[in-house]
PDB file of C-alpha atoms in Angstrom:
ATOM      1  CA  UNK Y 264      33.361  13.347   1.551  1.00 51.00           C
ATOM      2  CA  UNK Y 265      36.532  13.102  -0.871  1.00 53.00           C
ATOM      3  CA  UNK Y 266      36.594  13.369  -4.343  1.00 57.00           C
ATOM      4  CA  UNK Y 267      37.367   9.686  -4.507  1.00 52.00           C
ATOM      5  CA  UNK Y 268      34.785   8.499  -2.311  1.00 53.00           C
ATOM      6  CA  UNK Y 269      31.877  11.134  -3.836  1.00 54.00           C
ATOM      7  CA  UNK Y 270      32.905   9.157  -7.650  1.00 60.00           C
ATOM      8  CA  UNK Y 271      32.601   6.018  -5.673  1.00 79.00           C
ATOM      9  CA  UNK Y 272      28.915   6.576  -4.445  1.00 89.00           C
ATOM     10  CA  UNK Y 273      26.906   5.792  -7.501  1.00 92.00           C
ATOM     11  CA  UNK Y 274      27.679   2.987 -10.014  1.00 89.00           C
ATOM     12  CA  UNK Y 275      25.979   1.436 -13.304  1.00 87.00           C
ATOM     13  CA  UNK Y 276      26.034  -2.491 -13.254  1.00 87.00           C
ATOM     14  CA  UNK Y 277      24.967  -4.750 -16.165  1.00 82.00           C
ATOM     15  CA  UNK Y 278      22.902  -7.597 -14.580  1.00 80.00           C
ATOM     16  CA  UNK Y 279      20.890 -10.642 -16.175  1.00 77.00           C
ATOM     17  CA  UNK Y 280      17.972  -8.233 -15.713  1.00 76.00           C
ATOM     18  CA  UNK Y 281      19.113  -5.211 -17.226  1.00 80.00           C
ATOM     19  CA  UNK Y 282      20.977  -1.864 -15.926  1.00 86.00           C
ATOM     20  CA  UNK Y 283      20.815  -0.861 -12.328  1.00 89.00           C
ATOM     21  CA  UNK Y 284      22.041   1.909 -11.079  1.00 91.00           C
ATOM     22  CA  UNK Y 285      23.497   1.666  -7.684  1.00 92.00           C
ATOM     23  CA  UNK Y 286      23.848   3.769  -5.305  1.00 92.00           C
ATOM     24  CA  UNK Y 287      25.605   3.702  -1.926  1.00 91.00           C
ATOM     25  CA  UNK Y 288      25.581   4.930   1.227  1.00 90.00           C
ATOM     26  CA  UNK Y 289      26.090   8.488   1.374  1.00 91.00           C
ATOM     27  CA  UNK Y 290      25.853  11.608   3.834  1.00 89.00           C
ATOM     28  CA  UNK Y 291      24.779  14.593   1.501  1.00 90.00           C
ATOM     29  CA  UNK Y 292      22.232  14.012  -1.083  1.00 91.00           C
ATOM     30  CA  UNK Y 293      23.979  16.424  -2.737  1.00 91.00           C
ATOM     31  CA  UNK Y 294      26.969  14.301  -3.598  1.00 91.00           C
ATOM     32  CA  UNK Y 295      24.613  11.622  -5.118  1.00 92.00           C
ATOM     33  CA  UNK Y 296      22.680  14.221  -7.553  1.00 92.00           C
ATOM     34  CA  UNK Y 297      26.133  15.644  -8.634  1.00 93.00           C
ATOM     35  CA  UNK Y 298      27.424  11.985  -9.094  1.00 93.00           C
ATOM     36  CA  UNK Y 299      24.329  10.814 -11.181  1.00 92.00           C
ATOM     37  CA  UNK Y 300      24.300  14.362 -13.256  1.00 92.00           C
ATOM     38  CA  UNK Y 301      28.125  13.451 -14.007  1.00 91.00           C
ATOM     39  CA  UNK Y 302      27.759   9.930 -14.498  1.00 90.00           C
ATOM     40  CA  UNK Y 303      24.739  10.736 -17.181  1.00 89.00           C
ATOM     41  CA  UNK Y 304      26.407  13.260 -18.858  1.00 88.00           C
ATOM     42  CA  UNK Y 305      29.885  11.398 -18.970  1.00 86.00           C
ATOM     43  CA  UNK Y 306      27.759   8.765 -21.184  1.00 82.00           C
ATOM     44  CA  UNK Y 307      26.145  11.010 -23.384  1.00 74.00           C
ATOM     45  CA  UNK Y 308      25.078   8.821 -26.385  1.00 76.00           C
ATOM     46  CA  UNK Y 309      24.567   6.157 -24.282  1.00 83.00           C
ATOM     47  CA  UNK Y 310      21.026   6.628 -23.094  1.00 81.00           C
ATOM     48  CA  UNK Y 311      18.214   7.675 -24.803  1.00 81.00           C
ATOM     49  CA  UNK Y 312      14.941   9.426 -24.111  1.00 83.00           C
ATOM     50  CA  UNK Y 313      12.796   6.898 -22.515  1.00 81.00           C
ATOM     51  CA  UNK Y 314      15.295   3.993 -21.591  1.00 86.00           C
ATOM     52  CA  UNK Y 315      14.583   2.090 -18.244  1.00 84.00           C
ATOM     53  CA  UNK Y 316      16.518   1.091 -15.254  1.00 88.00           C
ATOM     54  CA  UNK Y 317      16.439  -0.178 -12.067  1.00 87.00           C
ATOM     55  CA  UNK Y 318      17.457   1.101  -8.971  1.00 89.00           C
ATOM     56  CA  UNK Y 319      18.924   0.025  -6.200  1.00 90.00           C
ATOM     57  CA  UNK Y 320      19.597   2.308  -2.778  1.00 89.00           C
ATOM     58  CA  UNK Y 321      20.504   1.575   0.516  1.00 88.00           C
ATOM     59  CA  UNK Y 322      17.784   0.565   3.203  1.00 83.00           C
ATOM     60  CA  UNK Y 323      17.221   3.151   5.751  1.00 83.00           C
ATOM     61  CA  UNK Y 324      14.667   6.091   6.111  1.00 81.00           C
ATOM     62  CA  UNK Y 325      17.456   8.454   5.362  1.00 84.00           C
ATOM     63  CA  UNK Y 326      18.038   7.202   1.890  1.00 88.00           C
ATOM     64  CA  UNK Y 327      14.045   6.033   0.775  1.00 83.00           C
ATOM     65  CA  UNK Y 328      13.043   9.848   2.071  1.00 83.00           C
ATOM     66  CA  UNK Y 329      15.718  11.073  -0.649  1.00 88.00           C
ATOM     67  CA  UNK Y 330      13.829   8.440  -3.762  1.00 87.00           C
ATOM     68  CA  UNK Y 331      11.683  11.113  -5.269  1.00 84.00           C
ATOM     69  CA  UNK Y 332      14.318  13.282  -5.587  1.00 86.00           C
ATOM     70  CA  UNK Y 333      16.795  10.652  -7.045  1.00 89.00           C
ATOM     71  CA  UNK Y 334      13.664   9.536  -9.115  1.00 86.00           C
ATOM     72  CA  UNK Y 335      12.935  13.286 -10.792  1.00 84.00           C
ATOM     73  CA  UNK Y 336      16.504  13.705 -11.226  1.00 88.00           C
ATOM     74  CA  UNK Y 337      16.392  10.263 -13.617  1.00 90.00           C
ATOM     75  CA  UNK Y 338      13.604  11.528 -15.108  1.00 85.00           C
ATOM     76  CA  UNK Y 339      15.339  14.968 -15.831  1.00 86.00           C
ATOM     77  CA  UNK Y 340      17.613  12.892 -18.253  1.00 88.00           C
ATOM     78  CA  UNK Y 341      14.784  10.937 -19.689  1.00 88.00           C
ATOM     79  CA  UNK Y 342      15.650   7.850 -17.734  1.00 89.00           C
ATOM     80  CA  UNK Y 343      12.854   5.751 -16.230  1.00 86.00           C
ATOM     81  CA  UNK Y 344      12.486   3.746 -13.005  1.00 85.00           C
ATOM     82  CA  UNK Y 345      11.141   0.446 -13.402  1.00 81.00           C
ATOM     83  CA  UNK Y 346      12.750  -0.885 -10.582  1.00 83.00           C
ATOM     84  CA  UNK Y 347      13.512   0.220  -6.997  1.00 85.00           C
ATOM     85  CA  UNK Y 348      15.711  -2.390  -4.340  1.00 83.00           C
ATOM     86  CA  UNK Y 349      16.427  -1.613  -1.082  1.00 77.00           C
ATOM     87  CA  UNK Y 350      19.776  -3.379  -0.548  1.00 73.00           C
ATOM     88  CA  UNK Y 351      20.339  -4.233   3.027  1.00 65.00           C
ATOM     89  CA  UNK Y 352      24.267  -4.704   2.254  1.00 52.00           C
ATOM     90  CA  UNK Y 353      26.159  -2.090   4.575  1.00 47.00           C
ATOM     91  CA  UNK Y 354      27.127  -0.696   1.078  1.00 45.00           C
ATOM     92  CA  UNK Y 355      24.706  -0.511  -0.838  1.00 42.00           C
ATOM     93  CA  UNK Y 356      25.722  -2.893  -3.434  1.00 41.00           C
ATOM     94  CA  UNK Y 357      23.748  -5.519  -2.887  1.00 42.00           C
ATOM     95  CA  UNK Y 358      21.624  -5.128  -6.392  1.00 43.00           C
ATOM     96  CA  UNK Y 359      18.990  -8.083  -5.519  1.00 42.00           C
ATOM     97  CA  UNK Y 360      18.245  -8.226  -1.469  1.00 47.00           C
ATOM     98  CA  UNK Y 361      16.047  -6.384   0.608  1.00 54.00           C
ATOM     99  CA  UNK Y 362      12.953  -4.922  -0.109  1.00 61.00           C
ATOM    100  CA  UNK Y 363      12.076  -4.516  -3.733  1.00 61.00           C
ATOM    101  CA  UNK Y 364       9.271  -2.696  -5.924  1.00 62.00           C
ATOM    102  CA  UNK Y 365       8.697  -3.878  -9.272  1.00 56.00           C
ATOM    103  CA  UNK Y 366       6.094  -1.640 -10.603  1.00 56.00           C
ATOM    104  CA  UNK Y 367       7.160   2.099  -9.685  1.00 58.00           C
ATOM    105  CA  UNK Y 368       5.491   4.906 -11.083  1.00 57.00           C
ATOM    106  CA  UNK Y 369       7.398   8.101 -11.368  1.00 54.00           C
ATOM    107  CA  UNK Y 370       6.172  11.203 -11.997  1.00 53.00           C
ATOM    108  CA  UNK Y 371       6.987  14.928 -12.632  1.00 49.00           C
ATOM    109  CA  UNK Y 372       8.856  16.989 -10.600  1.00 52.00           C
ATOM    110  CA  UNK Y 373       6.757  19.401  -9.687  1.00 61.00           C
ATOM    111  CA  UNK Y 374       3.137  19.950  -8.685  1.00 78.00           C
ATOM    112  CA  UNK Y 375       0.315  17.716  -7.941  1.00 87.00           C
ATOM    113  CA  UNK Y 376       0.035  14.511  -9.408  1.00 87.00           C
ATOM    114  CA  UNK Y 377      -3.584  12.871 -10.053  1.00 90.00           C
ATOM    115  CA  UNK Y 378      -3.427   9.227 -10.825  1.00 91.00           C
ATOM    116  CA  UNK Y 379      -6.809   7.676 -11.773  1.00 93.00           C
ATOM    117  CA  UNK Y 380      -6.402   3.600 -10.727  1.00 93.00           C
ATOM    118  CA  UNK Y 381      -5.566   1.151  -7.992  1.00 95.00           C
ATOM    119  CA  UNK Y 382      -2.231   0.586  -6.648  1.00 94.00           C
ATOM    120  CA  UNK Y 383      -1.417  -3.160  -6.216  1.00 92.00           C
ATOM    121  CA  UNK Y 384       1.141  -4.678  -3.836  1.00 92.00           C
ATOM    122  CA  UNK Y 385       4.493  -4.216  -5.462  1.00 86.00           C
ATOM    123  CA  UNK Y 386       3.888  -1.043  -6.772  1.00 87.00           C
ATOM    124  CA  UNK Y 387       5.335   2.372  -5.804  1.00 86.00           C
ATOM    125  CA  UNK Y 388       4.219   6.050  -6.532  1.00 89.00           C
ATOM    126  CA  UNK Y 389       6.614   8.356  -5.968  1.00 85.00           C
ATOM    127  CA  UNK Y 390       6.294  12.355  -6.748  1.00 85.00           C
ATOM    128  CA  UNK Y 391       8.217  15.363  -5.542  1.00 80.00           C
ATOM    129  CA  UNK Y 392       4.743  17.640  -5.389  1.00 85.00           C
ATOM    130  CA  UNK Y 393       1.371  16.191  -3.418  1.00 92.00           C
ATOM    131  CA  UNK Y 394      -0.322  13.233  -5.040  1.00 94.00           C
ATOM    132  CA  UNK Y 395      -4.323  12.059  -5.530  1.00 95.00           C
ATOM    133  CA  UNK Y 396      -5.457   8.846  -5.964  1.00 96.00           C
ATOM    134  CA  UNK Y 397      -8.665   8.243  -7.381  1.00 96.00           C
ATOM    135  CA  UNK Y 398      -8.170   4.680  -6.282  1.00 96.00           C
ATOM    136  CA  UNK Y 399      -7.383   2.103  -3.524  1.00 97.00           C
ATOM    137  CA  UNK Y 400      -3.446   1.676  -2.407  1.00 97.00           C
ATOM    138  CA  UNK Y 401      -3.420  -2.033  -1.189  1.00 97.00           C
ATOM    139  CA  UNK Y 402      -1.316  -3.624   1.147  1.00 96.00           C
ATOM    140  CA  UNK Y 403       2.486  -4.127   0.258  1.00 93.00           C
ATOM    141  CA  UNK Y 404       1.542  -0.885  -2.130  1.00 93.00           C
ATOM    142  CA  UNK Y 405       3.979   2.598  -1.221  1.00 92.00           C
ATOM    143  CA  UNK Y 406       3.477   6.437  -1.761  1.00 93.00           C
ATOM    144  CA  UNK Y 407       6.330   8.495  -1.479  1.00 90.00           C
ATOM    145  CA  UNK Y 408       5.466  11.874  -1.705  1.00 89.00           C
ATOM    146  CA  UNK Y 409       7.443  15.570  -1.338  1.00 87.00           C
ATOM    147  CA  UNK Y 410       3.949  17.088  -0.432  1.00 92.00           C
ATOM    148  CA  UNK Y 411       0.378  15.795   0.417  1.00 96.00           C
ATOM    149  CA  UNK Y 412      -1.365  12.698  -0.498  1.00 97.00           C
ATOM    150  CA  UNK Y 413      -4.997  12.102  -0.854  1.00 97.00           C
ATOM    151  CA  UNK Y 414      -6.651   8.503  -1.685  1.00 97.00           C
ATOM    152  CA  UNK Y 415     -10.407   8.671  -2.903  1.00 97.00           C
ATOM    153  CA  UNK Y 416     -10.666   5.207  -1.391  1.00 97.00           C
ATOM    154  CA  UNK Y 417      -9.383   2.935   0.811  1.00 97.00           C
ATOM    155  CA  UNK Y 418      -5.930   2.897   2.482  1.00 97.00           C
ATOM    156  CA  UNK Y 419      -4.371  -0.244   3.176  1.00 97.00           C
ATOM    157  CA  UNK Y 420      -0.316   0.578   1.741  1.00 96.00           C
ATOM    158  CA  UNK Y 421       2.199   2.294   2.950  1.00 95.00           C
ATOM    159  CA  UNK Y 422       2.143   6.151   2.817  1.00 96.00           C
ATOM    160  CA  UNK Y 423       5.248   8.930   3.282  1.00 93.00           C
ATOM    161  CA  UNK Y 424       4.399  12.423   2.881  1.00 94.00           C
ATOM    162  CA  UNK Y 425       5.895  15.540   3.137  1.00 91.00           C
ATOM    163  CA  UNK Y 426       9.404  14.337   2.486  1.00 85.00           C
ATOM    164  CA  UNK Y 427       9.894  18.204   0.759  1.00 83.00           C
ATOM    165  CA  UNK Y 428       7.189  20.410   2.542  1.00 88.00           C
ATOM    166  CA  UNK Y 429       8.053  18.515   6.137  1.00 89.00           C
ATOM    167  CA  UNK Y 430       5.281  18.394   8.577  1.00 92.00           C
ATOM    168  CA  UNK Y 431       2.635  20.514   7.217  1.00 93.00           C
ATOM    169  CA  UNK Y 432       1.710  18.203   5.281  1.00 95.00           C
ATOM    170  CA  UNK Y 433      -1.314  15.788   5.773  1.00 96.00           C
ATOM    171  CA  UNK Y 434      -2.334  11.875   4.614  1.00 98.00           C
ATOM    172  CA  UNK Y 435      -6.750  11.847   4.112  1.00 97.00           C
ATOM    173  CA  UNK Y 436      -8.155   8.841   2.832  1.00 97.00           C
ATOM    174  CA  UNK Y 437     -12.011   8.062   2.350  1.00 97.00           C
ATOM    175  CA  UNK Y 438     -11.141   4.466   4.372  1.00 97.00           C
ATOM    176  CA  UNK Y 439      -7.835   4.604   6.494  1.00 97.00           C
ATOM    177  CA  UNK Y 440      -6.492   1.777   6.980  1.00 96.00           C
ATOM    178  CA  UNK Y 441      -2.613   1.967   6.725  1.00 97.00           C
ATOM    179  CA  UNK Y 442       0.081  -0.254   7.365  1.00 96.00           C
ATOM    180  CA  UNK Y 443       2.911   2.768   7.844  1.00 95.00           C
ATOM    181  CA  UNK Y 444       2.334   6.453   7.811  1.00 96.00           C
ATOM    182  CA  UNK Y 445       5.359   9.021   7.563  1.00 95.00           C
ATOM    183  CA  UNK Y 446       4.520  12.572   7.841  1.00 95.00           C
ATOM    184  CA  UNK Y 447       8.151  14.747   7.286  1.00 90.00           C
ATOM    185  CA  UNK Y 448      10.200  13.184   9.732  1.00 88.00           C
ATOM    186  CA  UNK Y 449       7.270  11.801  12.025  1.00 93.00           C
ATOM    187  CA  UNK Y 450       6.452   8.244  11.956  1.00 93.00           C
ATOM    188  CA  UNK Y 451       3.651   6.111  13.202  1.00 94.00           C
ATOM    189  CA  UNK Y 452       4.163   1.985  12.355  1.00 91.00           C
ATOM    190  CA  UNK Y 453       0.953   1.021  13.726  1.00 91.00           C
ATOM    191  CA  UNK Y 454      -1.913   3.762  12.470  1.00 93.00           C
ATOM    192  CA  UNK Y 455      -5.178   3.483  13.883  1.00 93.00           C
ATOM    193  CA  UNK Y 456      -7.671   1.938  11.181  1.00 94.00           C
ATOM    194  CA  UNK Y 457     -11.520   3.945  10.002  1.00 93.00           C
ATOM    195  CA  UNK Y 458     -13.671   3.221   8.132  1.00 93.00           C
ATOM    196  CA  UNK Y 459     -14.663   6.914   7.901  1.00 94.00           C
ATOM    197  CA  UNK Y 460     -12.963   9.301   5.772  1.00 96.00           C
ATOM    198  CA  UNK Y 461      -9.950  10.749   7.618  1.00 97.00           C
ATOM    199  CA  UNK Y 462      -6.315  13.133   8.122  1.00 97.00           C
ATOM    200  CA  UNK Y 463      -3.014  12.299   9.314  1.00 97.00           C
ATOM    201  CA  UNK Y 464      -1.347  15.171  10.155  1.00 96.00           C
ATOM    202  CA  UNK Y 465       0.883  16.520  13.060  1.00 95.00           C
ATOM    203  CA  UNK Y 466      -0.270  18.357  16.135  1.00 93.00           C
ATOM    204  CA  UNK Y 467       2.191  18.951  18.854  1.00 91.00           C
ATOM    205  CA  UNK Y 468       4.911  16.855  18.078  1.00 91.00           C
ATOM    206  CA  UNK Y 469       3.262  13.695  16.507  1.00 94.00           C
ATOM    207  CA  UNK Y 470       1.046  12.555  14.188  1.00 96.00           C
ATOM    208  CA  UNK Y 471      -2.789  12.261  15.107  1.00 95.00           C
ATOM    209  CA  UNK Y 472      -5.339  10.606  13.073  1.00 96.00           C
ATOM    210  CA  UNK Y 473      -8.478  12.147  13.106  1.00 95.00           C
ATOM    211  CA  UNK Y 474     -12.487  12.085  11.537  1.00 95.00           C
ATOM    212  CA  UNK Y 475     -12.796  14.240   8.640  1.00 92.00           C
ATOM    213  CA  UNK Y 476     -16.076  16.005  10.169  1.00 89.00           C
ATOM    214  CA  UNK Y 477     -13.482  16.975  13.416  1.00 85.00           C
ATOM    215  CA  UNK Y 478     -10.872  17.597  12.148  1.00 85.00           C
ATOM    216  CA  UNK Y 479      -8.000  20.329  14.611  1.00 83.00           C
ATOM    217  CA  UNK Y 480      -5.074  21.346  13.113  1.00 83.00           C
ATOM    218  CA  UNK Y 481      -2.381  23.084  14.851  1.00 72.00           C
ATOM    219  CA  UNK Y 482      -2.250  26.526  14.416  1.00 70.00           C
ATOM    220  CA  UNK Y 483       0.992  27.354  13.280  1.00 63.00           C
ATOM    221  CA  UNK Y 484       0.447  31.246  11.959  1.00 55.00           C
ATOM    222  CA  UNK Y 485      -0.561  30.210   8.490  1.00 54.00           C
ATOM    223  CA  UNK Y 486      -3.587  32.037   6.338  1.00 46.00           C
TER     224      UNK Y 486
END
């Protein structure tokens, strides 16, 4: 990508709503956290610790696997997400179509995250580390995690996991009932449902969902 089009692939817009920041379709993620970390720092004064904004990225898996990371790096700079869009225009400037999550819940960059309440449609989790939910995710809720992700309850959301550790990592919930499970870059759109507490993880090439009380992970040379 040239300089030009690397400057190009991240914009702020004032809207009636607020301040989105939008970015566009890209090939390296590393262009878009170079182009955020300039665009920030370019405005210094402008934000403060604790300001909000919205967010708006293209729609594809390529781009919502790279959220948490565009998330922390917000967060970095004291900048919240209140706000995600997934903008179905080919560039990525559509602000306001597409899928959209109103109630997103960042978190820090590192380590495992324990949030203690119920995730309600609209709202999105997303952490780099592994997450637990003391909680039920409801339909038309989302997890996005860089590691593992737990729910003491019932499953009925949307769940990607390992988008950092890759497929070694696993999705258990106490009642599984998911409406999308992503496991690194394995997908499965129409997961079995148990009521019996139960792991996601991958095994051969896929993703399996299994009982907790028999469970068989592959053995992949691990202690």
């Amino acid at each position: 990508m040239s300089e030009k089009d690397r400057k190009n692939v991240v914009e702020l817009k004032m809207v009636k709503e607020g301040l989105v920041l939008v970015v566009k379709e890209y090939e390296d993620f590393e262009d878009v956290e170079t182009e955020i970390s300039r665009l920030i720092s370019s405005m210094s004064g402008f934000f403060s610790e604790g300001d909000r904004v919205m967010l708006s990225i293209p729609e594809g898996e390529k781009y919502s696997n790279d959220l948490p990371g565009i998330v922390s790096l917000l967060q970095r700079f004291g900048i919240r997400v209140d706000e995600v869009s997934l903008s179905k225009s080919k560039k990525g400037t559509g602000v306001a179509t597409g899928k959209k999550f109103t109630g997103v819940i960042p978190r820090q960059q590192e380590g495992t995250k324990v949030l203690k309440r119920n995730l309600r449609s609209g709202q999105l989790l997303v952490h780099n580390g592994s997450v637990m939910v003391f909680g039920n995710v409801h339909p038309g809720a989302e997890v996005m995690a860089g590691g593992s992700v737990v729910i003491f309850g019932s499953l009925k959301g949307s769940v990607k996991a390992g988008l950092r550790e890759g497929e070694t990592a696993l999705i258990a919930a106490l009642d599984f009932s998911p409406s999308f499970v992503q496991i690194g870059g394995y997908t499965m759109n129409e997961p079995p449902s148990s009521n019996v507490p139960s792991v996601a993880h991958v095994r051969t090439g896929r993703i399996v969902v299994e009982p907790f009380d028999n469970l068989r992970f592959e053995n992949r040379g691990e202690e």
